[in-house]
Coordinates of C-alpha atoms and ligand atoms in Angstrom, one line a residue:
M1 CA 12.2 -10.8 7.8
L2 CA 10.8 -7.8 5.9
N3 CA 8.5 -6.2 8.5
N4 CA 7.1 -2.7 8.4
L5 CA 10.0 -1.4 10.5
T6 CA 12.7 -2.4 8.1
M7 CA 10.5 -1.3 5.2
R8 CA 10.8 2.3 6.6
Y9 CA 14.5 2.4 5.8
L10 CA 14.2 1.2 2.2
P11 CA 14.4 3.6 -0.7
D12 CA 11.1 4.5 -2.3
Y13 CA 11.7 2.6 -5.6
L14 CA 12.4 -0.6 -3.7
I15 CA 9.2 -0.3 -1.7
W16 CA 7.3 0.2 -4.9
M17 CA 8.9 -2.9 -6.4
I18 CA 8.0 -4.9 -3.3
Y19 CA 4.4 -3.8 -3.5
I20 CA 4.2 -4.6 -7.2
A21 CA 5.7 -8.1 -6.5
V22 CA 3.1 -8.6 -3.7
F23 CA 0.3 -7.4 -6.1
I24 CA 1.5 -9.9 -8.8
F25 CA 1.6 -12.7 -6.3
G26 CA -2.0 -11.9 -5.4
L27 CA -2.9 -12.0 -9.1
I28 CA -1.5 -15.5 -9.4
I29 CA -3.3 -16.7 -6.3
G30 CA -6.5 -15.0 -7.7
S31 CA -6.0 -17.0 -10.9
F32 CA -5.9 -20.2 -8.9
L33 CA -9.0 -19.1 -6.9
N34 CA -11.0 -18.8 -10.1
V35 CA -10.5 -22.5 -10.6
V36 CA -11.5 -23.2 -6.9
I37 CA -14.6 -21.0 -7.2
Y38 CA -15.7 -22.8 -10.3
R39 CA -14.9 -26.4 -9.4
V40 CA -15.5 -26.8 -5.7
P41 CA -19.3 -26.3 -5.9
R42 CA -19.3 -28.8 -8.8
N43 CA -17.4 -31.4 -6.7
Q44 CA -14.5 -31.4 -9.3
S45 CA -10.8 -31.8 -8.5
I46 CA -9.0 -28.5 -8.4
I47 CA -5.8 -30.1 -9.9
N48 CA -7.2 -32.4 -12.7
P49 CA -8.0 -31.8 -15.5
P50 CA -5.7 -28.9 -16.3
S51 CA -7.3 -25.6 -17.2
H52 CA -9.4 -25.7 -20.3
C53 CA -12.0 -23.6 -22.1
P54 CA -15.4 -24.6 -20.7
H55 CA -16.9 -24.2 -24.2
C56 CA -14.6 -25.9 -26.7
N57 CA -12.6 -27.9 -24.0
T58 CA -9.2 -26.9 -25.6
K59 CA -6.5 -27.2 -23.0
L60 CA -5.1 -23.7 -22.3
K61 CA -1.5 -22.9 -22.9
W62 CA 0.5 -21.0 -20.2
Y63 CA 0.3 -17.8 -22.2
D64 CA -3.5 -18.0 -22.1
M65 CA -3.5 -18.0 -18.4
I66 CA -1.4 -15.0 -17.4
P67 CA -3.5 -13.2 -14.8
L68 CA -5.2 -10.0 -16.2
L69 CA -2.9 -9.8 -19.2
S70 CA -4.3 -12.8 -21.1
Y71 CA -7.8 -11.4 -20.7
I72 CA -6.8 -8.0 -22.1
I73 CA -4.7 -9.4 -25.0
L74 CA -7.4 -11.9 -26.0
K75 CA -10.0 -9.1 -25.6
G76 CA -12.1 -11.3 -23.3
K77 CA -12.5 -14.2 -25.8
C78 CA -11.2 -17.8 -26.0
R79 CA -8.3 -17.9 -28.4
Y80 CA -9.6 -21.1 -30.0
C81 CA -13.4 -20.8 -30.2
E82 CA -13.8 -17.1 -29.5
T83 CA -16.5 -17.7 -26.8
K84 CA -16.6 -14.7 -24.4
I85 CA -14.7 -15.3 -21.2
S86 CA -16.6 -14.3 -18.0
F87 CA -15.5 -10.9 -16.6
Q88 CA -15.4 -12.7 -13.3
Y89 CA -11.9 -14.1 -14.1
P90 CA -10.0 -10.8 -14.3
L91 CA -12.1 -9.3 -11.6
V92 CA -11.2 -12.1 -9.1
E93 CA -7.5 -11.8 -10.0
F94 CA -7.5 -8.0 -9.6
L95 CA -9.4 -8.1 -6.3
M96 CA -6.9 -10.7 -4.9
G97 CA -4.0 -8.5 -6.0
I98 CA -5.5 -5.6 -4.1
T99 CA -6.3 -7.8 -1.1
F100 CA -2.6 -9.0 -0.9
V101 CA -1.5 -5.4 -1.0
I102 CA -3.9 -4.3 1.8
V103 CA -2.9 -7.2 4.1
F104 CA 0.8 -6.7 3.3
Q105 CA 0.5 -3.0 4.1
K106 CA -1.0 -3.8 7.5
F107 CA 1.2 -6.7 8.6
G108 CA 4.4 -6.5 6.6
W109 CA 6.1 -9.8 5.7
S110 CA 5.6 -11.6 8.9
F111 CA 3.9 -14.6 10.5
Q112 CA 0.8 -12.4 11.0
F113 CA 0.8 -11.8 7.2
V114 CA 0.6 -15.5 6.5
K115 CA -2.2 -16.0 9.0
W116 CA -4.4 -13.1 7.8
I117 CA -3.8 -13.6 4.1
I118 CA -5.0 -17.2 4.5
F119 CA -8.1 -15.9 6.3
A120 CA -8.7 -13.4 3.5
V121 CA -8.4 -16.1 0.9
L122 CA -10.8 -18.4 2.8
L123 CA -13.3 -15.5 3.1
F124 CA -13.0 -14.5 -0.5
V125 CA -13.5 -18.0 -1.9
T126 CA -16.5 -18.7 0.4
G127 CA -18.1 -15.3 -0.2
A128 CA -17.7 -15.7 -4.0
I129 CA -19.1 -19.2 -4.1
D130 CA -22.1 -18.2 -1.9
L131 CA -22.7 -15.2 -4.2
I132 CA -22.6 -17.2 -7.4
E133 CA -23.9 -20.6 -6.4
G134 CA -25.8 -19.9 -3.2
V135 CA -23.9 -22.5 -1.2
I136 CA -21.2 -22.4 1.5
P137 CA -19.0 -25.5 0.9
D138 CA -18.0 -27.4 4.1
V139 CA -14.8 -28.6 2.3
I140 CA -13.5 -25.0 2.6
V141 CA -15.1 -23.7 5.8
V142 CA -14.4 -26.7 8.1
P143 CA -10.7 -27.0 7.4
G144 CA -10.7 -23.2 7.6
L145 CA -12.1 -23.1 11.1
I146 CA -9.5 -25.7 12.2
T147 CA -6.8 -23.6 10.7
G148 CA -8.0 -20.6 12.7
V149 CA -7.7 -22.5 15.9
I150 CA -4.2 -23.8 15.0
F151 CA -3.0 -20.3 14.2
S152 CA -4.3 -19.1 17.6
I153 CA -2.3 -21.9 19.4
F154 CA 0.9 -20.5 17.8
N155 CA 0.0 -17.0 19.1
G156 CA -0.2 -18.2 22.7
K157 CA -2.6 -19.3 25.4
S158 CA -4.8 -16.1 25.6
S159 CA -5.1 -16.1 21.8
F160 CA -6.2 -19.7 21.9
L161 CA -8.9 -18.9 24.5
Q162 CA -10.0 -15.9 22.3
S163 CA -10.4 -18.2 19.4
I164 CA -12.5 -20.6 21.4
Y165 CA -14.7 -17.7 22.8
G166 CA -15.0 -16.3 19.2
L167 CA -16.2 -19.6 17.7
L168 CA -18.6 -20.4 20.5
F169 CA -20.1 -16.9 20.4
M170 CA -20.7 -17.2 16.6
A171 CA -22.1 -20.7 17.0
V172 CA -24.6 -19.6 19.6
F173 CA -25.5 -16.4 17.7
F174 CA -26.2 -18.2 14.4
L175 CA -28.0 -21.1 16.1
I176 CA -30.4 -18.5 17.7
I177 CA -30.8 -16.6 14.4
I178 CA -31.5 -19.9 12.5
L179 CA -34.1 -20.9 15.1
L180 CA -35.8 -17.5 15.0
T181 CA -35.9 -16.9 11.3
R182 CA -36.6 -20.5 10.4
G183 CA -34.6 -20.8 7.1
G184 CA -33.8 -17.1 6.6
M185 CA -30.3 -18.0 7.5
G186 CA -28.7 -21.4 6.7
W187 CA -26.3 -23.9 8.2
G188 CA -23.7 -22.6 5.8
D189 CA -23.8 -19.2 7.5
L190 CA -23.4 -20.9 10.8
T191 CA -20.2 -22.8 9.8
L192 CA -18.8 -19.7 8.0
G193 CA -19.6 -17.7 11.2
I194 CA -17.7 -20.3 13.3
M195 CA -14.7 -20.1 11.0
I196 CA -14.7 -16.3 11.3
G197 CA -15.0 -16.6 15.1
S198 CA -12.0 -19.0 15.3
F199 CA -9.8 -16.4 13.5
L200 CA -11.1 -13.2 15.0
G201 CA -12.0 -14.0 18.6
F202 CA -15.0 -12.5 20.5
K203 CA -14.6 -8.7 20.1
L204 CA -13.8 -8.7 16.4
S205 CA -16.5 -11.3 15.7
L206 CA -19.0 -8.9 17.3
I207 CA -17.8 -6.1 15.1
T208 CA -18.1 -8.4 12.1
L209 CA -21.7 -9.1 12.9
V210 CA -22.6 -5.4 13.2
F211 CA -20.8 -4.6 9.9
S212 CA -22.3 -7.5 8.0
F213 CA -25.9 -6.5 9.0
I214 CA -25.1 -2.9 8.0
I215 CA -23.6 -3.9 4.6
G216 CA -26.4 -6.4 4.1
A217 CA -29.1 -3.8 4.8
I218 CA -27.5 -1.3 2.4
A219 CA -27.1 -3.9 -0.4
G220 CA -30.7 -5.1 0.1
L221 CA -32.0 -1.6 -0.2
I222 CA -30.0 -0.9 -3.3
L223 CA -31.2 -4.2 -4.9
I224 CA -34.8 -3.3 -4.1
V225 CA -34.5 0.2 -5.5
L226 CA -32.9 -1.2 -8.6
R227 CA -35.8 -3.7 -8.6
K228 CA -33.4 -6.6 -9.0
K229 CA -34.9 -8.4 -6.1
G230 CA -38.3 -8.3 -4.5
R231 CA -38.6 -7.7 -0.7
K232 CA -39.1 -11.4 -0.1
D233 CA -36.3 -12.8 -2.3
A234 CA -33.5 -14.3 -0.3
I235 CA -30.1 -12.7 -0.7
P236 CA -27.1 -14.9 0.4
F237 CA -25.6 -13.6 3.6
G238 CA -22.2 -15.2 3.1
P239 CA -20.7 -12.4 1.0
F240 CA -21.6 -9.7 3.5
L241 CA -20.2 -11.8 6.4
S242 CA -17.0 -12.3 4.4
I243 CA -16.5 -8.6 3.5
A244 CA -17.3 -7.6 7.1
A245 CA -14.9 -10.1 8.6
F246 CA -12.1 -9.0 6.2
V247 CA -12.6 -5.3 7.2
A248 CA -12.6 -6.4 10.9
S249 CA -9.4 -8.3 10.5
I250 CA -7.6 -5.2 9.1
Y251 CA -9.3 -2.3 10.8
G252 CA -11.1 -3.9 13.8
Y253 CA -8.8 -3.0 16.6
R254 CA -8.5 0.6 15.3
I255 CA -12.3 0.8 15.4
L256 CA -12.4 -0.7 18.9
E257 CA -9.8 1.9 20.1
I258 CA -11.9 4.8 18.8
Y259 CA -14.8 3.6 21.0
Y260 CA -12.6 2.9 24.0
F261 CA -10.8 6.3 24.1
R262 CA -13.7 8.6 23.4
Ligands
LIG1 ZN1 -12.9 -22.1 -26.3

């Protein structure tokens, strides 16, 4: 077990190597998530067919699919037909690499790392699909919320109760919002909210909601100032919820402590 305590006694170069390995592992997962983000909203299998260029359909070789590097070497173009490759691909890979490093830094190599990296991946995929396609797919969020409950069972009875309180709280909150706004918020936000509640429990869910409305308000203002959106255009709420829940999963308890002890 490589937890934060044993890490403290390792020489610096070894710690650097571990972090680089974690980052590379994140890049590889990110590369797979690109496939998930593209195919799941289109109801395509994430295994078959193997990766190909969406323009010329040429099957990609392994050396066309090295995270980040292939994009840089190919200068962002398909090797076969020279069509531009979306910047989204290296961006998703890079962000996943960073995400893995952040979660690893917080939890070390432990059972908690496995739980919270799965949560981070679920949030990332859901937020990205909502941002790009404007839908929150049940095939990701429903298994996700069951996973949250199962992890809480492994963490003991009080954790399990927390999970149930969290998901019930989010369910009631989003039901009320949906009824009040009449379509401003969708059923997808409700299921995503329930998934978040099942992982985070009541207190961190509350923090997530506060964060997501703050991030959403700031992003909305920026978009209006940049005149990208009118005041009445709908902006998907899933990405804000996802970012807020990720921040809460890493820094939530620290933020709660600040409020308790002052
Ligand atoms: Zn091509």
